Amino acid sequence: MAGVAGGNDFQWCFSQVKGAIDEDVAEADIISTVEFNYSGDLLATGDKGGRVVIFQHEQESKNRPHLRGEYNVYSTFQSHEPEFDYLKSLEIEEKINKIRWLPQQNAAHFLLSTNDKTIKLWKISERDKRAEGYNLKDEDGRIRDPYRITSLRVPVLMPMDLMVEASPRRIFANAHTYHINSISVNSDHETYLSADDLRINLWHLEITDRSFNIVDIKPANMEELTEVITAAECHPHQCNVFVYSSSKGTIRLCDMRAAALCDRHSKFFEEPEDPSSRSFFSEIISSISDVKFSHSGRYMMTRDYLSVKVWDLNMENRPVETYQVHEYLRSKLCSLYENDCIFDKFECCWNGSDSAIMTGSYNNFFRMFDRNTRRDITLEASRESSKPRATLKPRKVSTGGKRKKDEISVDSLDFNKKILHTAWHPKDNVIAVAATNNLYIFQDKIN
Amino acid sequence: MILKGQKRKLEPEVVDVSGPSGPLWERQRQFVFSVSLNKYQRGQELPEPSLRRSVLIANTLRQITLEDGGAAEETPPPWFRLQAKEQENFSFSAAISSILTALDSTIDGGPQAAPRPPLRSLENLSSPRLRQSGGEAAKPSYLNDVTMEDLLQDVDASLLERDVGRAAHPAEEELISAKKSWHWLCCGF
């Protein structure tokens, strides 16, 4: 796969943008998760209103073979509704926190979607044929009078307009006291884990009325609570291994073969703190907001407030690579604490070959790092640069006194425009970037 | 609602490099402390505060208490300094303690009389649990630790009495499914 930044033969260009153009953004339309399926043919988004929209990749047009096909709406459905917890008198938000696809095993597609409390398994299937010629009912569905039936016929399948149906097949509820932050499908394709602030549960996809608790960090005395679970993921190949990250910047790798309860980790990843950069906010900015295994399973990547780190699973005492996302914010941490931006949870993702990583920032900027060439690039998801096939211009934030042309100063960044969710196609150079209520799709320009 | 793309200018922050004993550092420390208390109070007004956010704010407050480098340098009369320091320390620890106690009552359904053991897997039922509060009998450990009263102490019993023996009613589905989860806990799944 081609590199990320620079070079004469590789450039990112605009492909599509989905969503309303209005300046007034409805809260329910804010995209809260983005995920490609295993083949990259389907792209799912979840929003704060509890809806899931699935886009499907259309085949390339014969007239324009130099372009990849487009993603068009395939299915839209209401996954979660607002609920009320009667025991605690609290409303449960319908916001979709995560979507995870299951590997495709037949013609239908399956995905898991979760809000704060409940996980649902959805089946998305196509129907393009309809049976006609029933014996017991008319074409419009009315039951026929049995005395009128004098002959028997075999119903035939007739083509009909394609209909995509989404139906909930399983509902996994009542297993999380705290807010679910992660779900991850295991490589055995039979189980998956769900993690909230203090506990991680293991489910079987067929069984909804019970789950196994495999991690519990809730202290007996809540006054001793100083750390929460922030993300968890199953290893892509070893079905007994998973990792979870914490608000203190640590990652624990657990082996489910070692014990049924994985409170004791097998490996503990933590980078020693740099004493010269210590501040009141050191712990908050070390809180890990996302953890993702590489496709190879040999590395994992973590995102904290200012950086992305790549860890070798065989080395626990420090990451093998560290990439600064927006180091210019380090001197602004006090203000970012005051306006709550310091609590924003950015996600990160790998490309298909694990040679590049991507994460979001503010001002609708997102950053990509090429692990081989060590080059990085900052791009912007904006309507202004959304002309068809327009090449994206690299952006730069000026940190010094003198601001060059086309650079933007730190003080001019819009902290309300944050890119928290991004996804990279598993095989091709196609990326999906969620900017508040808009979904941008960018692809490389094939020369 | 989202703010209409207002670009907030960040105030230039003066970072005090002289270390914990500098006056600038002390001022920033006080500022962060007051901001943290404000955040905690605002968070408490929310129907359900974010646990991660609350813990991070509480830890920041705790850290501010520990990094009390400025007070030692002053030379007021000893009795005055001691009083002031005690008062200061008292307010910090009280704030932290109240945050964490409030977390407990908001999130987990009230301060619990008996610590509940975690939901366990099937395999662990026969082996003695290190975290048990006295489960040494030959019975499976879950029976020693968890009584029906513990499980149901924060449940409205009148609703349960109505439901026992009845087929599931759509309006009470939620309670029925919650009851099911307690049922399998008791039955040792």
XYZ file of C-alpha atoms in Angstrom:
636
model
C 0.000 0.000 0.000
C 1.303 3.427 -0.849
C 2.610 5.772 1.787
C 0.678 8.405 3.558
C 2.270 11.723 2.994
C 4.311 13.490 0.412
C 5.595 11.778 -2.665
C 4.577 12.598 -6.192
C 2.426 9.572 -6.676
C 0.223 9.730 -3.618
C -2.337 12.351 -2.682
C -5.560 12.342 -0.773
C -8.552 13.808 -2.500
C -12.118 14.494 -1.617
C -14.659 11.875 -2.602
C -17.960 12.442 -0.826
C -19.583 14.144 2.108
C -22.779 12.931 3.785
C -24.966 14.946 6.083
C -26.709 18.278 6.319
C -24.998 21.507 5.390
C -26.915 23.670 7.869
C -24.996 25.723 10.337
C -27.444 24.662 13.050
C -26.475 21.164 13.988
C -29.131 19.015 15.572
C -27.720 17.142 18.553
C -29.199 13.861 17.360
C -27.323 14.068 14.049
C -23.884 14.162 15.617
C -21.989 11.088 14.451
C -20.663 9.083 17.372
C -19.020 6.109 15.676
C -17.746 5.061 12.230
C -16.748 1.566 11.164
C -15.936 -0.243 7.914
C -16.857 -3.921 7.693
C -14.243 -6.603 7.025
C -14.353 -6.264 3.247
C -14.722 -2.496 3.204
C -17.849 -2.735 1.092
C -20.011 -1.461 3.893
C -19.470 1.585 6.075
C -21.612 2.053 9.175
C -22.155 5.197 11.218
C -23.990 5.626 14.497
C -25.253 8.914 15.858
C -26.414 10.514 19.067
C -30.019 9.961 18.080
C -29.537 6.195 18.238
C -29.665 5.693 14.481
C -27.389 3.563 12.355
C -26.774 4.426 8.706
C -24.993 1.925 6.504
C -23.396 2.958 3.233
C -22.536 0.480 0.529
C -19.722 0.760 -1.944
C -20.996 0.885 -5.486
C -18.953 -0.701 -8.231
C -16.706 1.558 -10.218
C -18.365 3.137 -13.186
C -17.177 1.896 -16.550
C -17.075 5.475 -17.795
C -14.721 6.638 -15.086
C -12.425 3.728 -14.298
C -9.816 5.970 -12.677
C -12.113 6.603 -9.745
C -13.189 4.234 -7.083
C -16.895 3.732 -6.669
C -18.967 5.776 -4.301
C -20.609 4.930 -1.025
C -24.367 5.278 -1.079
C -26.977 4.719 1.594
C -27.777 1.042 1.905
C -29.824 0.889 5.083
C -30.976 3.204 7.871
C -32.547 2.040 11.079
C -33.200 3.108 14.641
C -30.913 0.949 16.735
C -31.481 2.316 20.221
C -34.221 4.405 21.767
C -33.947 6.547 24.877
C -34.801 4.471 27.907
C -35.573 5.148 31.499
C -33.902 3.304 34.335
C -36.675 3.023 36.903
C -34.448 1.884 39.725
C -32.174 4.904 39.551
C -34.605 7.387 37.995
C -32.145 8.123 35.237
C -32.545 8.418 31.524
C -30.360 6.161 29.426
C -29.038 7.916 26.350
C -29.723 6.395 22.974
C -26.383 7.552 21.583
C -24.534 4.787 19.754
C -21.147 4.487 21.398
C -19.696 1.787 19.182
C -20.504 -0.352 16.150
C -18.587 -3.521 15.384
C -19.175 -5.725 12.358
C -19.176 -9.477 12.491
C -17.307 -11.354 9.769
C -19.694 -12.233 6.982
C -20.704 -15.871 6.924
C -23.677 -15.859 4.562
C -25.604 -13.445 2.402
C -26.714 -11.369 5.389
C -24.565 -8.893 7.307
C -24.412 -8.720 11.075
C -23.237 -5.933 13.329
C -23.192 -5.162 17.027
C -24.243 -1.715 18.163
C -24.190 -0.436 21.717
C -25.315 2.531 23.757
C -24.355 3.095 27.403
C -26.155 0.022 28.686
C -27.429 -2.330 25.991
C -25.769 -4.132 23.100
C -27.780 -5.290 20.129
C -27.013 -7.696 17.318
C -28.550 -6.556 14.041
C -29.057 -8.574 10.903
C -29.077 -6.669 7.661
C -30.409 -8.703 4.793
C -31.507 -8.094 1.261
C -34.739 -9.131 -0.239
C -35.109 -8.915 -3.997
C -37.656 -11.633 -4.593
C -41.189 -12.076 -3.498
C -43.264 -15.212 -3.488
C -46.441 -15.005 -5.507
C -49.247 -17.441 -5.981
C -50.054 -18.487 -2.451
C -52.834 -20.972 -1.985
C -54.284 -19.782 1.286
C -54.219 -16.039 0.767
C -54.789 -13.515 -1.959
C -52.097 -11.353 -3.493
C -53.041 -8.532 -1.162
C -52.721 -10.770 1.859
C -56.352 -11.461 2.632
C -57.099 -15.000 3.701
C -58.967 -16.871 1.027
C -62.176 -18.655 1.792
C -61.172 -22.339 2.110
C -64.221 -23.494 0.173
C -63.062 -21.432 -2.780
C -59.767 -23.227 -3.058
C -60.266 -25.902 -5.656
C -56.747 -26.396 -6.920
C -53.234 -26.410 -5.599
C -50.359 -24.447 -7.028
C -46.727 -23.923 -6.157
C -45.851 -20.313 -5.323
C -43.213 -18.837 -7.608
C -40.482 -16.350 -6.735
C -40.804 -13.134 -8.670
C -38.228 -10.366 -8.720
C -39.021 -7.209 -6.807
C -37.284 -3.941 -6.010
C -34.393 -4.496 -3.677
C -35.359 -4.063 -0.069
C -32.778 -3.977 2.690
C -34.124 -4.993 6.053
C -32.503 -4.559 9.426
C -33.840 -6.655 12.265
C -32.611 -7.005 15.836
C -31.634 -10.618 16.407
C -30.228 -10.439 19.926
C -30.447 -7.936 22.741
C -27.752 -8.143 25.397
C -28.988 -6.125 28.327
C -28.677 -5.640 32.069
C -25.056 -6.596 32.412
C -23.482 -3.169 32.861
C -23.955 -0.873 35.810
C -21.614 1.723 34.314
C -21.379 3.198 30.842
C -20.232 0.881 28.076
C -17.248 2.360 26.250
C -16.133 -0.579 24.064
C -17.281 -3.729 22.351
C -14.979 -6.064 20.485
C -15.711 -9.220 18.499
C -13.405 -12.110 19.275
C -11.451 -13.918 16.588
C -13.424 -17.086 17.327
C -16.453 -15.284 15.859
C -18.571 -16.737 18.633
C -17.864 -14.458 21.565
C -17.356 -10.782 22.123
C -16.445 -8.547 25.022
C -18.082 -5.401 26.318
C -16.355 -2.975 28.655
C -17.690 -0.253 30.899
C -15.863 2.060 33.309
C -15.165 -0.640 35.853
C -15.965 -4.052 34.375
C -15.484 -6.163 31.289
C -17.922 -8.909 30.332
C -17.579 -11.758 27.871
C -20.639 -12.769 25.884
C -21.567 -15.563 23.549
C -23.355 -14.215 20.508
C -26.118 -16.780 20.881
C -26.768 -16.252 24.579
C -28.356 -13.063 25.807
C -29.432 -13.841 29.342
C -25.998 -14.223 30.848
C -22.436 -13.095 30.412
C -19.190 -13.790 32.179
C -17.495 -11.023 34.061
C -13.796 -11.270 33.301
C -12.434 -8.005 34.684
C -13.672 -6.054 37.673
C -11.683 -3.117 39.000
C -14.352 -1.726 41.258
C -12.846 -1.310 44.732
C -14.767 -2.463 47.775
C -14.726 1.111 48.977
C -15.621 3.541 46.216
C -13.603 6.220 47.936
C -10.528 4.302 46.837
C -11.470 4.533 43.172
C -8.732 6.311 41.246
C -8.749 4.586 37.884
C -11.352 3.547 35.311
C -11.336 1.395 32.197
C -11.386 3.521 29.077
C -11.194 1.035 26.174
C -10.848 -2.681 25.494
C -10.189 -4.829 22.465
C -9.804 -8.514 21.597
C -6.623 -9.661 19.906
C -7.245 -10.104 16.160
C -5.918 -13.672 16.052
C -5.527 -15.071 19.553
C -9.004 -15.577 20.890
C -7.740 -15.879 24.478
C -6.019 -12.476 24.557
C -7.484 -9.029 25.045
C -6.249 -5.644 26.261
C -7.833 -2.836 28.201
C -6.608 0.691 28.787
C -7.096 2.946 31.775
C -7.520 6.577 32.704
C -4.006 6.516 34.155
C -2.360 5.817 30.811
C -1.717 2.121 31.355
C -2.626 -0.875 29.243
C -3.144 -4.373 30.583
C -2.992 -7.437 28.395
C -4.908 -10.403 29.743
C -4.938 -14.069 28.853
C -8.263 -15.775 29.440
C -6.566 -19.143 29.678
C -4.693 -18.117 32.798
C -7.786 -17.651 34.943
C -11.483 -17.195 34.541
C -11.143 -13.791 36.145
C -8.562 -11.639 34.467
C -8.065 -9.084 37.221
C -4.405 -10.040 37.230
C -2.893 -9.015 33.945
C -0.380 -11.000 31.946
C 1.375 -7.886 30.705
C 1.364 -4.313 31.932
C 2.288 -1.516 29.549
C 3.230 1.862 30.920
C 5.668 4.519 29.850
C 7.534 6.236 32.683
C 6.513 9.844 33.049
C 8.860 12.523 31.818
C 9.488 14.639 34.935
C 10.300 17.726 32.888
C 6.815 17.865 31.396
C 4.927 17.241 34.609
C 1.937 19.486 35.316
C -1.361 19.423 37.161
C -2.858 17.865 34.066
C -0.322 15.105 33.521
C -2.704 12.396 34.570
C -5.657 13.715 32.611
C -3.695 13.955 29.372
C -2.229 10.511 29.911
C -5.718 8.992 30.028
C -6.002 6.652 27.059
C -9.076 7.245 24.934
C -8.637 4.415 22.421
C -6.641 1.226 21.982
C -6.400 -0.709 18.733
C -4.444 -3.796 17.774
C -2.618 -3.748 14.463
C -4.025 -6.099 11.832
C -0.946 -8.250 12.252
C -1.608 -8.605 15.963
C 1.993 -7.816 16.793
C 1.481 -4.200 17.803
C -1.138 -2.098 19.478
C -1.750 1.614 19.303
C -3.016 3.901 22.061
C -4.333 7.452 21.854
C -3.996 9.845 24.736
C -4.809 13.538 24.654
C -1.706 14.800 22.888
C -0.141 11.764 21.224
C -0.501 8.375 19.586
C 1.794 5.583 20.725
C 2.593 2.290 19.058
C 3.513 -0.534 21.403
C 5.233 -3.805 20.628
C 3.367 -6.481 22.575
C 6.719 -7.911 23.586
C 7.907 -4.733 25.233
C 6.048 -3.392 28.213
C 8.213 -0.612 29.553
C 7.793 1.890 26.733
C 6.196 2.327 23.312
C 8.259 1.693 20.200
C 6.884 4.758 18.430
C 5.347 8.017 19.649
C 3.639 10.502 17.366
C 2.691 13.990 18.526
C -0.764 14.877 17.325
C -1.010 18.493 18.477
C 1.874 19.248 20.803
C 1.098 22.980 20.469
C -1.785 22.399 22.864
C 0.514 21.486 25.747
C 0.916 25.114 26.767
C -2.872 25.570 26.648
C -3.859 22.739 28.924
C -5.220 25.007 31.631
C -7.685 26.604 29.229
C -8.540 23.256 27.710
C -9.270 21.950 31.192
C -11.492 24.907 31.861
C -13.530 24.475 28.679
C -13.624 20.682 29.089
C -11.843 19.945 25.816
C -9.188 18.091 27.775
C -11.760 15.337 28.370
C -12.403 14.775 24.648
C -11.898 11.174 23.607
C -10.170 10.840 20.263
C -10.037 7.527 18.433
C -7.275 6.211 16.211
C -7.013 3.635 13.444
C -4.546 1.632 11.374
C -4.508 1.294 7.621
C -4.883 -2.172 6.152
C -1.184 -2.922 5.976
C -0.344 -1.349 9.364
C 2.069 1.021 7.654
C 0.119 4.142 8.581
C -2.047 5.417 11.399
C -4.655 8.153 11.568
C -6.297 10.169 14.317
C -8.339 13.335 14.656
C -7.731 16.750 16.166
C -9.496 20.125 16.453
C -10.576 22.596 13.790
C -11.733 19.576 11.767
C -8.108 18.623 11.288
C -7.011 15.021 11.184
C -3.510 13.648 11.182
C -1.877 10.717 9.433
C 1.500 9.232 10.223
C 3.518 6.984 7.943
C 5.390 4.538 10.142
C 7.991 3.725 7.501
C 8.965 7.137 6.213
C 8.156 8.866 9.523
C 6.356 11.569 7.586
C 3.126 13.029 8.819
C 0.429 15.155 7.316
C -2.405 17.307 8.611
C -5.555 17.496 6.512
C -8.864 19.218 7.015
C -12.407 17.988 6.541
C -14.245 21.059 5.381
C -16.933 22.002 2.930
C -14.621 24.544 1.344
C -12.295 21.848 0.040
C -15.122 19.528 -0.935
C -15.032 19.809 -4.671
C -15.203 16.512 -6.509
C -11.809 14.865 -6.731
C -10.163 17.975 -5.275
C -6.778 17.210 -3.778
C -6.542 17.986 -0.112
C -4.001 20.593 0.788
C -1.833 19.862 3.809
C -2.577 22.184 6.727
C -0.186 23.564 9.264
C -0.603 25.128 12.665
C 1.895 27.862 13.409
C 3.342 27.719 16.867
C 5.984 30.409 16.717
C 5.546 34.141 16.547
C 5.469 34.612 12.826
C 2.621 32.972 11.031
C 3.317 31.956 7.476
C 0.779 32.230 4.728
C -1.810 29.433 4.774
C -0.898 28.567 8.331
C -3.381 28.889 11.146
C -2.440 30.054 14.613
C -3.253 28.013 17.686
C -5.496 30.734 19.027
C -7.629 30.638 15.897
C -8.412 26.941 16.105
C -12.075 26.086 16.476
C -12.322 23.723 19.425
C -15.956 22.990 18.712
C -14.989 21.307 15.460
C -13.401 18.118 16.637
C -12.686 14.949 14.697
C -13.140 12.180 17.252
C -14.046 9.273 14.946
C -12.177 8.094 11.872
C -12.000 4.812 9.981
C -9.664 3.400 7.353
C -10.776 0.928 4.696
C -9.319 -2.511 5.495
C -7.755 -2.896 2.055
C -7.757 0.324 0.055
C -6.697 3.892 0.652
C -10.167 5.109 1.474
C -10.878 6.866 4.749
C -14.036 7.979 6.481
C -13.847 10.988 8.782
C -16.726 12.095 11.005
C -16.864 15.865 11.500
C -19.700 16.521 13.944
C -22.770 15.746 11.793
C -20.995 15.229 8.476
C -19.238 12.149 7.189
C -16.376 12.828 4.784
C -14.965 10.134 2.548
C -11.536 10.679 1.065
C -9.565 8.436 -1.237
C -6.221 8.425 -2.920
C -5.919 9.719 -6.421
C -5.025 6.842 -8.679
C -2.620 8.128 -11.246
C -26.918 22.464 21.206
C -23.586 22.986 19.591
C -22.106 26.481 19.745
C -22.122 28.060 16.327
C -18.496 27.570 15.462
C -17.357 30.201 17.883
C -13.643 30.293 17.840
C -12.590 30.632 21.393
C -9.340 32.379 21.783
C -7.212 30.645 24.309
C -5.698 32.978 26.816
C -1.943 32.864 26.670
C -0.880 30.829 29.647
C 2.173 31.765 31.589
C 3.850 28.634 32.689
C 5.820 29.109 35.846
C 9.104 27.347 35.366
C 10.414 28.233 38.807
C 8.768 25.142 40.222
C 6.375 24.380 43.043
C 7.588 27.165 45.282
C 6.963 30.018 42.868
C 4.088 32.440 43.395
C 2.909 31.908 39.839
C 2.721 28.202 40.425
C 0.748 28.784 43.600
C -1.674 31.011 41.733
C -2.147 28.409 39.044
C -2.622 25.773 41.705
C -5.372 27.825 43.332
C -6.945 28.441 39.947
C -6.955 24.772 39.027
C -8.370 23.916 42.434
C -11.256 26.360 42.110
C -11.977 25.272 38.530
C -11.958 21.638 39.652
C -14.405 22.333 42.455
C -16.680 24.167 40.028
C -16.533 21.239 37.647
C -17.337 18.825 40.402
C -20.347 20.860 41.496
C -21.620 21.259 37.953
C -21.105 17.572 37.387
C -23.215 16.783 40.423
C -26.067 18.763 38.915
C -26.120 16.429 35.936
C -28.496 13.489 36.198
C -25.647 11.021 35.729
C -22.080 12.291 35.990
C -19.421 10.642 33.855
C -17.384 8.355 36.090
C -14.169 8.844 34.103
C -14.467 12.604 34.262
C -15.297 12.601 37.972
C -12.365 10.349 38.789
C -9.950 12.487 36.766
C -11.157 15.668 38.495
C -10.915 13.999 41.898
C -7.387 12.812 41.160
C -6.414 16.324 40.080
C -7.748 17.709 43.338
C -5.850 15.070 45.268
C -2.676 15.918 43.422
C -3.123 19.614 44.219
C -3.411 18.729 47.879
C -0.212 16.729 47.804
C 1.801 19.286 45.869
C 1.474 21.888 48.558
C 4.896 23.349 48.051
C 4.147 26.990 48.814
C 2.899 26.864 52.380
C 6.125 25.545 53.821
C 8.049 28.636 52.754
C 5.943 31.120 54.657
C 6.908 32.325 58.122
C 3.790 33.408 59.944
C 3.410 32.530 63.631
C 3.478 28.734 64.029
C -0.022 28.476 65.538
C -1.515 30.497 62.700
C 0.249 28.497 60.032
C -0.836 25.250 61.551
C -4.437 26.359 61.767
C -4.455 27.641 58.209
C -2.808 24.500 56.909
C -5.193 22.253 58.781
C -8.135 24.202 57.461
C -6.764 24.035 53.952
C -6.086 20.324 54.202
C -9.455 19.707 55.723
C -11.241 21.411 52.861
C -9.275 19.458 50.248
C -9.824 16.078 51.795
C -13.456 16.827 52.530
C -13.992 17.835 48.918
C -12.368 14.688 47.612
C -14.209 12.515 50.039
C -17.546 14.046 49.149
C -16.880 13.634 45.436
C -16.164 9.957 45.818
C -19.051 9.322 48.172
C -21.373 11.105 45.782
C -20.045 8.950 42.945
C -20.954 5.899 44.922
C -24.490 7.042 45.643
C -25.184 8.305 42.145
C -23.780 5.507 40.081
C -24.149 2.352 42.047
C -27.587 2.750 43.562
C -26.656 3.885 47.024
C -24.039 3.127 49.602
C -24.098 -0.605 49.996
C -24.333 -2.229 53.346
C -22.650 -5.435 52.184
C -19.938 -5.309 49.492
C -21.259 -7.215 46.493
C -18.902 -9.641 44.899
C -18.509 -9.241 41.144
C -20.645 -11.245 38.786
C -18.620 -14.368 38.427
C -18.133 -16.956 35.773
C -19.338 -20.498 36.142
C -15.863 -21.942 36.570
C -15.081 -19.927 39.670
C -17.968 -21.013 41.825
C -16.245 -23.958 43.479
C -12.892 -22.343 44.195
C -12.481 -20.110 47.248
C -12.411 -16.462 46.318
C -9.632 -14.324 47.731
C -11.896 -11.310 47.813
C -14.622 -13.007 49.854
C -15.689 -11.501 53.113
C -15.605 -14.825 54.937
C -16.575 -17.530 52.483
C -14.793 -20.522 53.955
C -17.650 -23.041 54.130
C -17.907 -26.099 51.920
C -20.860 -24.590 50.088
C -20.229 -22.842 46.756
C -18.830 -19.450 47.672
C -21.552 -17.394 46.053
C -24.108 -18.681 48.541
C -22.064 -17.464 51.475
C -21.562 -13.984 50.180
C -24.750 -13.006 48.500
C -28.129 -13.207 50.114
C -31.404 -12.509 48.459
C -31.794 -9.484 50.711
C -28.517 -8.054 49.443
C -29.573 -8.421 45.852
C -33.006 -6.972 46.323
C -32.270 -4.245 48.824
C -32.598 -1.480 46.285
C -35.575 -2.927 44.483
C -39.131 -1.825 44.955
C -40.517 -5.025 46.435
C -44.111 -4.109 45.682
C -43.409 -4.334 41.955
C -41.779 -7.738 42.343
C -44.661 -9.157 44.388
C -47.045 -8.175 41.649
C -44.928 -9.815 39.004
C -44.344 -13.178 40.613
C -46.409 -15.856 38.901
C -47.575 -13.637 36.075
C -46.718 -13.840 32.433
C -44.499 -11.061 31.233
C -46.371 -7.871 30.510
C -44.927 -5.512 27.928
C -44.974 -2.618 30.355
C -42.980 -4.559 32.910
C -40.581 -6.208 30.501
C -37.729 -4.200 31.836
C -38.254 -5.326 35.402
C -38.743 -8.929 34.305
C -35.496 -8.958 32.374
C -33.729 -7.357 35.344
C -35.207 -10.027 37.572
C -33.928 -12.678 35.168
C -30.389 -11.446 35.567
C -30.645 -11.725 39.363
C -32.128 -15.178 38.893
C -29.152 -16.514 36.993
C -26.780 -14.899 39.472
C -28.442 -16.853 42.251
C -28.532 -20.023 40.204
C -24.827 -19.748 39.727
C -24.319 -18.873 36.086
